[in-house]
Short mmCIF file of C-alpha atoms in Angstrom, two decimals:
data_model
loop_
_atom_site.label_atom_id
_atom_site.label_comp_id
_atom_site.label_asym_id
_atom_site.label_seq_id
_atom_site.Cartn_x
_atom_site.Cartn_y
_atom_site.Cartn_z
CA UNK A 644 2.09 -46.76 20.36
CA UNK A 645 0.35 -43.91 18.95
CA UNK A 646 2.78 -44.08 15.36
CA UNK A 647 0.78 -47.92 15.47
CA UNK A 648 -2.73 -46.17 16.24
CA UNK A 649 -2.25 -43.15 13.82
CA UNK A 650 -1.30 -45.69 11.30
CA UNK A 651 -4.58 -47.58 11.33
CA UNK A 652 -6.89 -44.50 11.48
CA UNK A 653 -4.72 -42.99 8.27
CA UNK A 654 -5.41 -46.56 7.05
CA UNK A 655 -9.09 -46.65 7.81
CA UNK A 656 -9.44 -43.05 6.34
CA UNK A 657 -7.63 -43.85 2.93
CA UNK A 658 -11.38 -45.70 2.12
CA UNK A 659 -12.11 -42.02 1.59
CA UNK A 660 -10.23 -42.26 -2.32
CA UNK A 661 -11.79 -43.61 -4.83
CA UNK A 662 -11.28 -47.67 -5.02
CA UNK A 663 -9.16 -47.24 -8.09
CA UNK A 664 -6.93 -43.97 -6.42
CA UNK A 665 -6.98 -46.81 -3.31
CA UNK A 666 -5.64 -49.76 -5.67
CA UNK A 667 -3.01 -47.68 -7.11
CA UNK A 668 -1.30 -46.54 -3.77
CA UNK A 669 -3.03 -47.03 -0.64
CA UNK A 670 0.34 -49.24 0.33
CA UNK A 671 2.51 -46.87 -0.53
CA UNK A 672 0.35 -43.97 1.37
CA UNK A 673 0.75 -46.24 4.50
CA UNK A 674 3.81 -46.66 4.65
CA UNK A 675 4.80 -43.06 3.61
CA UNK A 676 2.80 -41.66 6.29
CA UNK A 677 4.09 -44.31 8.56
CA UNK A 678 7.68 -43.08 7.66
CA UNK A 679 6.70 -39.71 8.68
CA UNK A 680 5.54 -40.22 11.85
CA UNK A 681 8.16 -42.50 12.98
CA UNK A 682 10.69 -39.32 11.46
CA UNK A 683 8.64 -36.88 13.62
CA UNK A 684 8.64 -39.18 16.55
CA UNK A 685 12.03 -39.27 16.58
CA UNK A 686 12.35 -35.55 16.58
CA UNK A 687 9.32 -35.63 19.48
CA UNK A 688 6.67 -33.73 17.06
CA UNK A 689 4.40 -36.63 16.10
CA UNK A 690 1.50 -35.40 17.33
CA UNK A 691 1.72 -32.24 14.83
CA UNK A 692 2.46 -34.47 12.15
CA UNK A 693 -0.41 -36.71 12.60
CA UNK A 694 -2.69 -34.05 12.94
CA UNK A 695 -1.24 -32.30 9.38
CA UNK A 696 -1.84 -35.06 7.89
CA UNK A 697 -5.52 -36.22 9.32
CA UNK A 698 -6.33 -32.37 8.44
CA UNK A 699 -4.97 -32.42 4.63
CA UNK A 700 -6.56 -36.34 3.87
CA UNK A 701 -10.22 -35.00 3.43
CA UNK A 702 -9.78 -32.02 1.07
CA UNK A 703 -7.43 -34.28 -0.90
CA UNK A 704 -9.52 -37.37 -1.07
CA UNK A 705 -12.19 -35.13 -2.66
CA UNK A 706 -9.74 -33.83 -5.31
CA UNK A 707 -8.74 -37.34 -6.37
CA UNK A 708 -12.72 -37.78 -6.52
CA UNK A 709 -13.18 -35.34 -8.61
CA UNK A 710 -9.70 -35.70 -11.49
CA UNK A 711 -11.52 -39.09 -11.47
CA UNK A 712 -15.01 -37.85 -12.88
CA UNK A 713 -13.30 -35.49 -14.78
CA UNK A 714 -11.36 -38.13 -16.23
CA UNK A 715 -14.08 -40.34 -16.70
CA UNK A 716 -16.26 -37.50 -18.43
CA UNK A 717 -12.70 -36.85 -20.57
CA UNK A 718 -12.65 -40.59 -21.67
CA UNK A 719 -16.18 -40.96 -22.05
CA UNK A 720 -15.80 -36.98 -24.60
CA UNK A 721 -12.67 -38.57 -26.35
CA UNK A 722 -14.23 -42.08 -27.19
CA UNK A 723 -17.64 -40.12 -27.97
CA UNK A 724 -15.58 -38.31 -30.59
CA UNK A 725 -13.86 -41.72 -31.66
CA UNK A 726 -17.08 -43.47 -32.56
CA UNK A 727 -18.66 -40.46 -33.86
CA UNK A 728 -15.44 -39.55 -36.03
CA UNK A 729 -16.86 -37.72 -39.60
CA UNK A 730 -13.40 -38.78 -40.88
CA UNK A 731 -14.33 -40.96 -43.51
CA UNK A 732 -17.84 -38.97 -44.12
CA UNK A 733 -18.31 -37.01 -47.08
CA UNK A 734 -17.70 -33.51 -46.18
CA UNK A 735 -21.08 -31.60 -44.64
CA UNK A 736 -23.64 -30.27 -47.12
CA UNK A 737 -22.98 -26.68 -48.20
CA UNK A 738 -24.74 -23.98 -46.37
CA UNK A 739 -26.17 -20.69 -46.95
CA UNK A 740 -22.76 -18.88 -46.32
CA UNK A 741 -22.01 -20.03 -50.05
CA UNK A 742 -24.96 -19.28 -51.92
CA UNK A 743 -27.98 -17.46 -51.58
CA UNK A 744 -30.14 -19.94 -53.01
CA UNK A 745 -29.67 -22.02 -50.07
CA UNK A 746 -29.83 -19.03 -47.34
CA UNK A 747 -33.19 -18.54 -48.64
CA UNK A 748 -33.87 -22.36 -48.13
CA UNK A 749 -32.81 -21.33 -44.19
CA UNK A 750 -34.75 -18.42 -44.18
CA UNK A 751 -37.94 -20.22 -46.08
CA UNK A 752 -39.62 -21.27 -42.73
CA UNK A 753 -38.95 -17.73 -41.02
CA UNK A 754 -40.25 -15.61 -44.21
CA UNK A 755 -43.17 -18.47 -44.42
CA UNK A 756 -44.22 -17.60 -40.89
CA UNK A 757 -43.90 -13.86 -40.62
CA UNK A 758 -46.08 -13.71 -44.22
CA UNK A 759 -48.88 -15.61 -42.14
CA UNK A 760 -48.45 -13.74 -38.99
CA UNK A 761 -49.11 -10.51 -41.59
CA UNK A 762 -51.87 -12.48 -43.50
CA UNK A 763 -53.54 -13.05 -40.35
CA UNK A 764 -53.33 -10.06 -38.45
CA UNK A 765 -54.16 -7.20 -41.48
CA UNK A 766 -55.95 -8.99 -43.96
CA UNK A 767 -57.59 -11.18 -41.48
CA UNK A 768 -59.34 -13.68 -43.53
CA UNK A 769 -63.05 -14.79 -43.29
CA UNK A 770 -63.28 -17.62 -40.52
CA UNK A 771 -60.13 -16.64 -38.47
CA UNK A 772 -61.22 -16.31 -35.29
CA UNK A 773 -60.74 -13.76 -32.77
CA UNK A 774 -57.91 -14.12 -30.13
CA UNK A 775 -56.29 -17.19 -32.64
CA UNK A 776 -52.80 -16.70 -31.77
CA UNK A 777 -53.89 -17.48 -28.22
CA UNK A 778 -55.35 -21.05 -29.72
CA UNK A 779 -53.02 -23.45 -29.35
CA UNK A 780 -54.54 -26.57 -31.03
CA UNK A 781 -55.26 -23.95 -34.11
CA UNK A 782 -51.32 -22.55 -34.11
CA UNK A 783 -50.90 -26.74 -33.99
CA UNK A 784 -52.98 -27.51 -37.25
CA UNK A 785 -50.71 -24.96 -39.05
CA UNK A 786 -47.19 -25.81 -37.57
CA UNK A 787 -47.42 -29.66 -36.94
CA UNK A 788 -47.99 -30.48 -40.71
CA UNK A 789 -45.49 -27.88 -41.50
CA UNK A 790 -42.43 -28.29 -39.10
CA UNK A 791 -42.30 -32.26 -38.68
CA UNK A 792 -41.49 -33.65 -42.15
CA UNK A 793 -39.28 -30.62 -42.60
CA UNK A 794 -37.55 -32.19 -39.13
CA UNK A 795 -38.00 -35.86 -40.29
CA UNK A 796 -36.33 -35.08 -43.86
CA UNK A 797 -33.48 -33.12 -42.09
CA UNK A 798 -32.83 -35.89 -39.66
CA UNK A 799 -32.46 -37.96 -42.67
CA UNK A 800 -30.18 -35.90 -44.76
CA UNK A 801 -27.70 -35.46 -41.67
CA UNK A 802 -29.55 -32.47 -40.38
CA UNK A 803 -28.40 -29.88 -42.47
CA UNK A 804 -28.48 -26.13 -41.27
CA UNK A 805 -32.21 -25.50 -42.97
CA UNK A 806 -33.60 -28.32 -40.11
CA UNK A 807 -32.93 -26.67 -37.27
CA UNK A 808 -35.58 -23.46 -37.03
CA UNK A 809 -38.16 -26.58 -38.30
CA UNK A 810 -36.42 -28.61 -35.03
CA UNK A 811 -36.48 -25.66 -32.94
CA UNK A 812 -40.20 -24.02 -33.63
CA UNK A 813 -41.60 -28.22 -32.89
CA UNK A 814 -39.92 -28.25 -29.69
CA UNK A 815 -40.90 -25.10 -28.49
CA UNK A 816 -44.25 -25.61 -29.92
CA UNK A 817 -44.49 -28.92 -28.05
CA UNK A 818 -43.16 -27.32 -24.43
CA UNK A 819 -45.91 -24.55 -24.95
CA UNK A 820 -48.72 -27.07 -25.51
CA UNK A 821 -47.34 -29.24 -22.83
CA UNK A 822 -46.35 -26.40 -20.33
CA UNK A 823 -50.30 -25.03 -20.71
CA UNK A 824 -51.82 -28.27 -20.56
CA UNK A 825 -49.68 -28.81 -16.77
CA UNK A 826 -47.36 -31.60 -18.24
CA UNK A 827 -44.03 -29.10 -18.88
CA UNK A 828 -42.39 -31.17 -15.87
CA UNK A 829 -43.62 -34.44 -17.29
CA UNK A 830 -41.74 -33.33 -20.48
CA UNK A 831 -39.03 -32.19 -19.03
CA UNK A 832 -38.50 -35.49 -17.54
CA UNK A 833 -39.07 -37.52 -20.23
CA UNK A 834 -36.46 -35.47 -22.41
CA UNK A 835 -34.13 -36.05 -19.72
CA UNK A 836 -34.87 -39.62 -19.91
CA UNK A 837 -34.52 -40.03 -23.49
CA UNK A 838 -31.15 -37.65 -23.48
CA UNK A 839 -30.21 -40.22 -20.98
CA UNK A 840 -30.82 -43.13 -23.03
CA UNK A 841 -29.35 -41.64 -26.24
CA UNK A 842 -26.02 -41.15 -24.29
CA UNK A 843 -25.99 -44.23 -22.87
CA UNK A 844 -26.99 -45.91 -26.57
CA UNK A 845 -24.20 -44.22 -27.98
CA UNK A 846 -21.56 -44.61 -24.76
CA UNK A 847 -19.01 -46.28 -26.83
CA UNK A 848 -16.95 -48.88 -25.70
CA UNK A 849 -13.34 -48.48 -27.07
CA UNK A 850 -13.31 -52.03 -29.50
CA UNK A 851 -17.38 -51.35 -30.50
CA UNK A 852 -17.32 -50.46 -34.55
CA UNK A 853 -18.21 -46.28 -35.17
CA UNK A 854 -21.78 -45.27 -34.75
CA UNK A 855 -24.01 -45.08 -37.59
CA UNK A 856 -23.67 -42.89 -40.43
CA UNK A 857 -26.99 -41.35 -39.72
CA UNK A 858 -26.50 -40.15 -36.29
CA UNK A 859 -22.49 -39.66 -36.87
CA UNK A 860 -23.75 -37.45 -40.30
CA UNK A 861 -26.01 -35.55 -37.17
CA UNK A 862 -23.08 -35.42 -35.35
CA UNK A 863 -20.72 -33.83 -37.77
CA UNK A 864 -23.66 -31.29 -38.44
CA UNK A 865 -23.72 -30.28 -34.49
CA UNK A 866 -20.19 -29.85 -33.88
CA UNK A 867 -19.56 -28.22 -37.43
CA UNK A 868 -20.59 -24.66 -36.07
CA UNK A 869 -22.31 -24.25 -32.39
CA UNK A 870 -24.25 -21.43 -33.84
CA UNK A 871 -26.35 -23.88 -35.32
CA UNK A 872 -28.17 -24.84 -31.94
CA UNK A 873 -28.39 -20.71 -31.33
CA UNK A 874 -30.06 -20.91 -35.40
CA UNK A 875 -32.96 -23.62 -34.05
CA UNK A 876 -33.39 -21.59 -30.87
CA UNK A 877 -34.01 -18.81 -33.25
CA UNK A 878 -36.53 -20.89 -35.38
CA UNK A 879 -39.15 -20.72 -32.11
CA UNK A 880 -39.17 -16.74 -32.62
CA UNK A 881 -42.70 -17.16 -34.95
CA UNK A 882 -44.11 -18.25 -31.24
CA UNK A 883 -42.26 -15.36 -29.22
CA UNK A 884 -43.29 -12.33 -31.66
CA UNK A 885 -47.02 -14.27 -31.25
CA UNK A 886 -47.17 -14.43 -27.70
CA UNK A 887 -45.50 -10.54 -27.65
CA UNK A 888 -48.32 -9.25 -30.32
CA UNK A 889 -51.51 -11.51 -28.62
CA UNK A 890 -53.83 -8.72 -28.45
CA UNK A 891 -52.98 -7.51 -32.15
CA UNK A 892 -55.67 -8.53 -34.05
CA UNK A 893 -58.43 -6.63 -31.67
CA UNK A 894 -56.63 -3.55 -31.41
CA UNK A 895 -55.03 -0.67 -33.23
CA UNK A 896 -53.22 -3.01 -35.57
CA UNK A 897 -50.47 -0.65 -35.41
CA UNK A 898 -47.85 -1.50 -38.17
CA UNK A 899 -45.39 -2.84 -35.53
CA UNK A 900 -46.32 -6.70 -35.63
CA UNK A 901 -44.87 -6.66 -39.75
CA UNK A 902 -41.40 -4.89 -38.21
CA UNK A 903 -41.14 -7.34 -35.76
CA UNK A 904 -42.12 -10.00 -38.33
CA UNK A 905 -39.48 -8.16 -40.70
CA UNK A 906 -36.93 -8.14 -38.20
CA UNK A 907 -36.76 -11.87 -37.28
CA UNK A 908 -36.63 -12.37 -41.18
CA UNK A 909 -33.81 -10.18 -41.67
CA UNK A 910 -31.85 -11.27 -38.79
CA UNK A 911 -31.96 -15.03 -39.92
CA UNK A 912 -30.73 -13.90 -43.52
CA UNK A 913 -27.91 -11.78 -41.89
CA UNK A 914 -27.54 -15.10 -40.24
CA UNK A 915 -27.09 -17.57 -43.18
CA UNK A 916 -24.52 -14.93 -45.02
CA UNK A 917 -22.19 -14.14 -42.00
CA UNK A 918 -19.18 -15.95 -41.72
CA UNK A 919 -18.34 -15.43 -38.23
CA UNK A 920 -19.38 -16.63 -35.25
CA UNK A 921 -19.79 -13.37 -33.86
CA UNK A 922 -21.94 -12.17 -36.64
CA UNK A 923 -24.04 -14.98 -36.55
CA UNK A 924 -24.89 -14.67 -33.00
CA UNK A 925 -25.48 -10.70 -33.39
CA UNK A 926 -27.68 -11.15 -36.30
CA UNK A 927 -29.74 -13.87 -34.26
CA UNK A 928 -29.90 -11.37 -31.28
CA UNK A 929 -30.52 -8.31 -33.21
CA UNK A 930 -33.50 -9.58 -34.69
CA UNK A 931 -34.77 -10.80 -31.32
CA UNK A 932 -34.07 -7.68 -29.62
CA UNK A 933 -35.66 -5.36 -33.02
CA UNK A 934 -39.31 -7.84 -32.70
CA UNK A 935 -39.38 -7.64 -28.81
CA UNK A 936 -38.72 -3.42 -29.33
CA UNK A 937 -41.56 -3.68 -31.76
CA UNK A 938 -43.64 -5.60 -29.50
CA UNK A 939 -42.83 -2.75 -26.53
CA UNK A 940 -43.76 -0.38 -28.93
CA UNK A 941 -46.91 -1.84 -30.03
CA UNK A 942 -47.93 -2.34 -26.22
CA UNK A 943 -46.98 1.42 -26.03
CA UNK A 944 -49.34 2.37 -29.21
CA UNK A 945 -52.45 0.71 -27.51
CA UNK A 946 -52.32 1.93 -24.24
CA UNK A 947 -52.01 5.57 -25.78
CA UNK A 948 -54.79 4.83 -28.24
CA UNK A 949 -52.74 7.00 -30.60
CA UNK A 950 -54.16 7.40 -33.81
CA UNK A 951 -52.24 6.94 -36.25
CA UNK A 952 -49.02 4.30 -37.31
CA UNK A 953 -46.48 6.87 -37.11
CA UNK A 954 -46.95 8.56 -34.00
CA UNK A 955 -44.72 7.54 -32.06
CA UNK A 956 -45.51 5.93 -28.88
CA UNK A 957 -43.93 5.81 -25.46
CA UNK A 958 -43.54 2.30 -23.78
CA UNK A 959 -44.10 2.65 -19.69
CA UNK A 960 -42.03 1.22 -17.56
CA UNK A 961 -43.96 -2.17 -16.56
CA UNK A 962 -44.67 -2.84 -20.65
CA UNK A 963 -40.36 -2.39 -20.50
CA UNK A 964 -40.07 -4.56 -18.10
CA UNK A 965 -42.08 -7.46 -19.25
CA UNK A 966 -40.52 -7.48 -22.48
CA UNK A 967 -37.19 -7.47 -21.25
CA UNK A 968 -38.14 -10.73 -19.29
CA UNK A 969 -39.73 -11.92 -23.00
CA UNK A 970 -36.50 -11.13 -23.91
CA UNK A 971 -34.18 -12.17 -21.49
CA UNK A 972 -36.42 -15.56 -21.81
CA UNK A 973 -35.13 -16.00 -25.64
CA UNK A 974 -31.74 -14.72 -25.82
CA UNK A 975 -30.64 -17.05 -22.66
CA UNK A 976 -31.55 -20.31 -24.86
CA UNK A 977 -29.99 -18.78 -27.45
CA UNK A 978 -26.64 -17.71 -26.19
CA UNK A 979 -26.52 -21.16 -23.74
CA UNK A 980 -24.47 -22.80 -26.21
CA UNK A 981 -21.45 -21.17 -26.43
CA UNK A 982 -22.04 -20.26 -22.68
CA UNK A 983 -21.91 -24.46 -21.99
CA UNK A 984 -19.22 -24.69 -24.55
CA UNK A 985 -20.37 -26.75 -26.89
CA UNK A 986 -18.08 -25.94 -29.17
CA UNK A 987 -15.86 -27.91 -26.86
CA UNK A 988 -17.48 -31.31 -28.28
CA UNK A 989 -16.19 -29.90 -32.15
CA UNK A 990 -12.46 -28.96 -30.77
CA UNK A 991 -9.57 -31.57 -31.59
CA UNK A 992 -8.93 -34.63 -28.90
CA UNK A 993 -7.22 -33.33 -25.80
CA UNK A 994 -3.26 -34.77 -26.29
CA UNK A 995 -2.50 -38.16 -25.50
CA UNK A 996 -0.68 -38.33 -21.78
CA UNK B 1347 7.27 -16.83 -27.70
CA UNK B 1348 4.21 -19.26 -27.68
CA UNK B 1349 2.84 -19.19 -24.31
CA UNK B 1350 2.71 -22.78 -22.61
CA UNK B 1351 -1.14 -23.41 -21.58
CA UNK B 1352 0.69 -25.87 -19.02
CA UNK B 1353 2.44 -23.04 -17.39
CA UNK B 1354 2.77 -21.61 -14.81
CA UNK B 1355 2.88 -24.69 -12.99
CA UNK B 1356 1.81 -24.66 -8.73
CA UNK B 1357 3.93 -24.85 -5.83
CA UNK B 1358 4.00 -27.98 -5.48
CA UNK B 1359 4.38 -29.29 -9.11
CA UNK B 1360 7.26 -27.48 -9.57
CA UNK B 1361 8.95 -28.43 -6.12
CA UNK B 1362 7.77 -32.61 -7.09
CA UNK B 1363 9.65 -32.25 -10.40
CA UNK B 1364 12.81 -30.40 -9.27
CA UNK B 1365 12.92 -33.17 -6.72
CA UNK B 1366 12.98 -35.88 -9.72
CA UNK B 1367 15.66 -34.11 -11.85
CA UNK B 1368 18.68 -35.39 -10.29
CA UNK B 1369 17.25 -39.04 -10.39
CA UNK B 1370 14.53 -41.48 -9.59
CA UNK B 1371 13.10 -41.29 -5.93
CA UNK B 1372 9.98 -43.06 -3.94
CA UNK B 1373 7.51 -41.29 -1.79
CA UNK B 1374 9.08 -40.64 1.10
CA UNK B 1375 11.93 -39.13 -0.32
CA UNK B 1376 10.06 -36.81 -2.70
CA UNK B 1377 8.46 -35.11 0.70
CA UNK B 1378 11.82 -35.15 2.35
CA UNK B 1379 13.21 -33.34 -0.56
CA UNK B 1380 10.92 -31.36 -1.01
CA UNK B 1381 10.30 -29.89 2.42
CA UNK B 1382 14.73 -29.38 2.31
CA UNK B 1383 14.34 -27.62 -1.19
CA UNK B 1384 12.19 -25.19 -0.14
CA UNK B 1385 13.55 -24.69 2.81
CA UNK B 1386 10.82 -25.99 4.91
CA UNK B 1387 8.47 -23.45 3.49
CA UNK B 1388 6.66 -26.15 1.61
CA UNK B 1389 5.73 -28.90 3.71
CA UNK B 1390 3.79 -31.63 1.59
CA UNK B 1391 1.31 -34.11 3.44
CA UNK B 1392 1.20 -38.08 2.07
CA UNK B 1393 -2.05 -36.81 -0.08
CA UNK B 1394 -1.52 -34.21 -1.64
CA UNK B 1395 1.70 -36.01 -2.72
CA UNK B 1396 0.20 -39.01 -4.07
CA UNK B 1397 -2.88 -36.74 -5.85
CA UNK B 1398 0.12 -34.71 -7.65
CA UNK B 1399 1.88 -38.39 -8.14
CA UNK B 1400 -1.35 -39.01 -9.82
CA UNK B 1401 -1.86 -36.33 -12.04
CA UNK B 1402 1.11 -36.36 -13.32
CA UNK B 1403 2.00 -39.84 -13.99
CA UNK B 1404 -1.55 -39.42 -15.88
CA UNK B 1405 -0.05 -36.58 -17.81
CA UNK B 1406 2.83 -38.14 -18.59
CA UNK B 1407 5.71 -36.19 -16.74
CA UNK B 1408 7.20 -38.20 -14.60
CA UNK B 1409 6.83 -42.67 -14.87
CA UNK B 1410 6.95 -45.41 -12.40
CA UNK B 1411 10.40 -47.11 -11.75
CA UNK B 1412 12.08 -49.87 -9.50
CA UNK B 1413 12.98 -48.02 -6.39
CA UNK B 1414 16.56 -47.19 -6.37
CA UNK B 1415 17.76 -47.50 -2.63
CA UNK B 1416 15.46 -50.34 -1.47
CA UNK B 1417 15.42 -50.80 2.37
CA UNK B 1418 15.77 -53.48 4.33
CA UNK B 1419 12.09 -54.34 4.85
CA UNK B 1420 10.20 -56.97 2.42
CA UNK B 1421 8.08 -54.04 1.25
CA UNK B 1422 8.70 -53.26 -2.21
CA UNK B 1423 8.59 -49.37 -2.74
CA UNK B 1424 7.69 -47.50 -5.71
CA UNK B 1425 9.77 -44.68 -7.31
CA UNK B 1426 9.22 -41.58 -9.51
CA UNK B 1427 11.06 -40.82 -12.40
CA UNK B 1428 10.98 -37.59 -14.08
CA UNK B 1429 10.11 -38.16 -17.99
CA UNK B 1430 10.93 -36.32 -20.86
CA UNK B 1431 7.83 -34.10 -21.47
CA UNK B 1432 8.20 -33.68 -17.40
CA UNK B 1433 11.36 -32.31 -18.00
CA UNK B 1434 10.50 -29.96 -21.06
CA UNK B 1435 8.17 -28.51 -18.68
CA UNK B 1436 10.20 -28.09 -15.92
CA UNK B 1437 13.10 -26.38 -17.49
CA UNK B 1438 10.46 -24.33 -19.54
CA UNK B 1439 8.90 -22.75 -16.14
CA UNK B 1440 11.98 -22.31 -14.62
CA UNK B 1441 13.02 -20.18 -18.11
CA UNK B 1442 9.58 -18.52 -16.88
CA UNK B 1443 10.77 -17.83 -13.11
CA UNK B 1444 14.56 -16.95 -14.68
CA UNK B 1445 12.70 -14.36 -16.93
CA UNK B 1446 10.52 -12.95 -14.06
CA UNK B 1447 13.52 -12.75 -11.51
CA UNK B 1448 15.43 -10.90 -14.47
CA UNK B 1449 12.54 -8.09 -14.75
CA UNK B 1450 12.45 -7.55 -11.01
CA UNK B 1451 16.19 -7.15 -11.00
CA UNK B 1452 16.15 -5.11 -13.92
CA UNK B 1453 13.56 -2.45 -12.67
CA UNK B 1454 14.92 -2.63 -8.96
CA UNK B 1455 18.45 -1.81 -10.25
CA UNK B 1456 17.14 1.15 -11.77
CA UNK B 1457 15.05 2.52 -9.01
CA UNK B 1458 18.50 2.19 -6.75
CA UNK B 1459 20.43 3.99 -9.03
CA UNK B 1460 18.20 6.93 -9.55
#
């Protein structure tokens, strides 16, 4: 009598599997656990039994849940990869590891931008206005034009290593301008949306031909080197050293906005020559940490007055601690890919079971 | 020696495929087994047998067969064979437990004799 009733609660509770875990062996779980308590009844322990087993079905249920999104998420990586296979691709375009001609193609935007952060801030030519770096649609008439057919000719040519700064500086440019103007959760949501969309364009059924060259020439550019996404991060720095150094123009126009301007140059060519991933990502977070020091320096300089450049200023403690959130702000973004493991997505398919 | 990223393998695992080296068995008898190999230390409950079933008839260690000692019912049963790679690993983490045993021995000998 209560083997019978047991049995059809363990029955009704089995509907907490998945329906394919269910398909696969609900039977068999039935009559196993049916076994088992008639075993235990025998010995005059069923109740124990029943109760080992009604205790253990939860927990396990939600295990089988999740090996089946994990395996889904597996299948959907592996088949991802399939489509998106660079195997019969030319191999990537050369980068600036291999010559310095085309390091100083990376580093063009970077050096273009700190020479006009300079321009502006000690020559200050007639008609710039003061307080233009807090101007948005003026920082927009100068980085627009500038950073979107660099991203449309990169997109084209397979997104070679020079794109991404362009890519990075017009995305952080457009989640400034949209985060002032109240619509940063409008485009947060509509990036989601269209990351959603993308996936589900390029969710690949197992018989559907490979993707695209274009996007599978993207592709083999992403999951070439994950320091790459770090590198466009990196390309929004022209907008961090601005927002550090907003007050420069109207006040001492101490020398540090040219270091910091310096630094994020040199760090991006330390960049394009290292060969290792951990010497990429130091140079990318050396020069970030060297402009946000000079910014906590120049903060330091004007609210000493001091008069000249090279005395040397001391930062107080709430100047430190903004700039460690500026900073903290930047190097997250920058280090989240190899945090997510993206490099994942570039390793060799898991083995076949 | 290149380390297995399979290894070690959990309580359970190991106790499921040791039960499946001798021959092909069905559900039932893989708990029974089980619970007698380890001396009723390890007592197994239907689902977390049939998730480790799972998993490893995904991974490839052990296969589906016909069930060797069919009862007397009209229920056909389903048994578990151990397969090769299932095999590799098992003898590879009992090498590991072999090894481990040998180092406690080893180090408790000489503490006894000094």
């Amino acid at each position: 009598m209560l083997v019978r009733a047991a049995s059809r609660v363990y029955a009704g509770l089995l509907r907490l599997y998945p329906p394919a875990f269910r398909a696969e062996f609900a039977d068999e779980m039935q009559l196993v656990f049916r076994e088992g308590a008639l075993a235990a009844a025998r010995q005059g322990a069923v109740l124990p039994y029943v109760l080992r087993e009604l205790r253990d079905l939860p927990p396990a249920a939600a295990q089988a849940h999740w090996q089946h999104w994990a395996g889904q998420w597996q299948t959907w990586i592996d088949r991802l990869r399939a489509a998106a296979s660079p195997a019969d691709l030319p191999p990537p375009a050369p980068d600036g590891r291999s010559a310095w001609r085309l390091a100083g193609l990376e580093v063009g935007l970077f050096g273009l931008s700190g020479a006009i952060l300079i321009a502006l801030t000690y020559l200050v030519p007639e008609g710039v206005p003061v307080g233009w770096q807090r101007d948005l649609e003026a920082l927009g008439r100068v980085i627009l034009p500038l950073t979107i057919p660099l991203t449309l000719i990169g997109l084209a040519r397979g997104l070679p290593r020079w794109a991404y700064p362009g890519l990075g500086l017009l995305l952080s440019y457009a989640a400034l301008s949209a985060d002032r103007s109240g619509l940063g959760l409008f485009l947060i949501v509509m990036l989601a949306a269209a990351s959603f969309l993308a996936l589900l364009a390029v969710s690949p059924d197992p018989d559907s031909p490979p993707l695209p060259t274009p996007l599978r020439r993207i592709g083999q550019s992403l999951t070439l080197d994950w320091t790459r996404l770090s590198f466009g991060v990196y390309g929004a720095l022209p907008l961090a050293i601005l927002a550090a150094f907003d007050d420069a123009q109207t006040n001492l126009r101490t020398p540090f906005l040219a270091v910091a301007a310096l630094a994020m140059i040199v760090g991006a060519l330390i960049y394009c020559r290292s060969r290792t991933s951990t010497g990429q990502m130091a140079a990318l977070l050396g020069g970030l940490s060297l402009a946000i020091w000079a910014a906590l320096l120049d903060k330091a300089a004007f609210a000493a007055s001091l008069p000249g450049w090279l005395a040397a200023p001391r930062p107080n403690v709430s100047d430190v601690l903004l700039l460690a959130e500026v900073w903290f702000r930047w190097a997250a973004p920058l280090l989240a890919p190899a945090v997510l493991g993206v490099a994942r997505l570039g390793a060799p398919p898991r083995r076949p079971a | 020696m290149a380390l297995d990223p399979e290894l070690p393998l959990s309580e359970a695992t190991f106790f499921i495929l040791l039960s499946l080296a001798p021959g092909p068995r069905h559900g039932y008898a893989i708990l029974k087994d089980v619970q007698a190999l380890s001396e009723d230390r390890v007592k197994l409950s239907t689902g977390t047998l049939y998730g480790a079933l799972k998993r490893l008839l995904e991974q490839g260690w052990i296969t589906r067969v016909a069930d060797p000692a069919p009862d007397n019912t009209n229920r056909q049963r389903k048994a578990y064979a151990l397969a090769e790679h299932g095999r590799q690993s098992l003898e590879a983490e009992a090498a590991r437990l072999q090894k481990l045993v040998q180092a406690t021995q080893r180090r408790i000998e000489v503490r006894s004799s000094v």
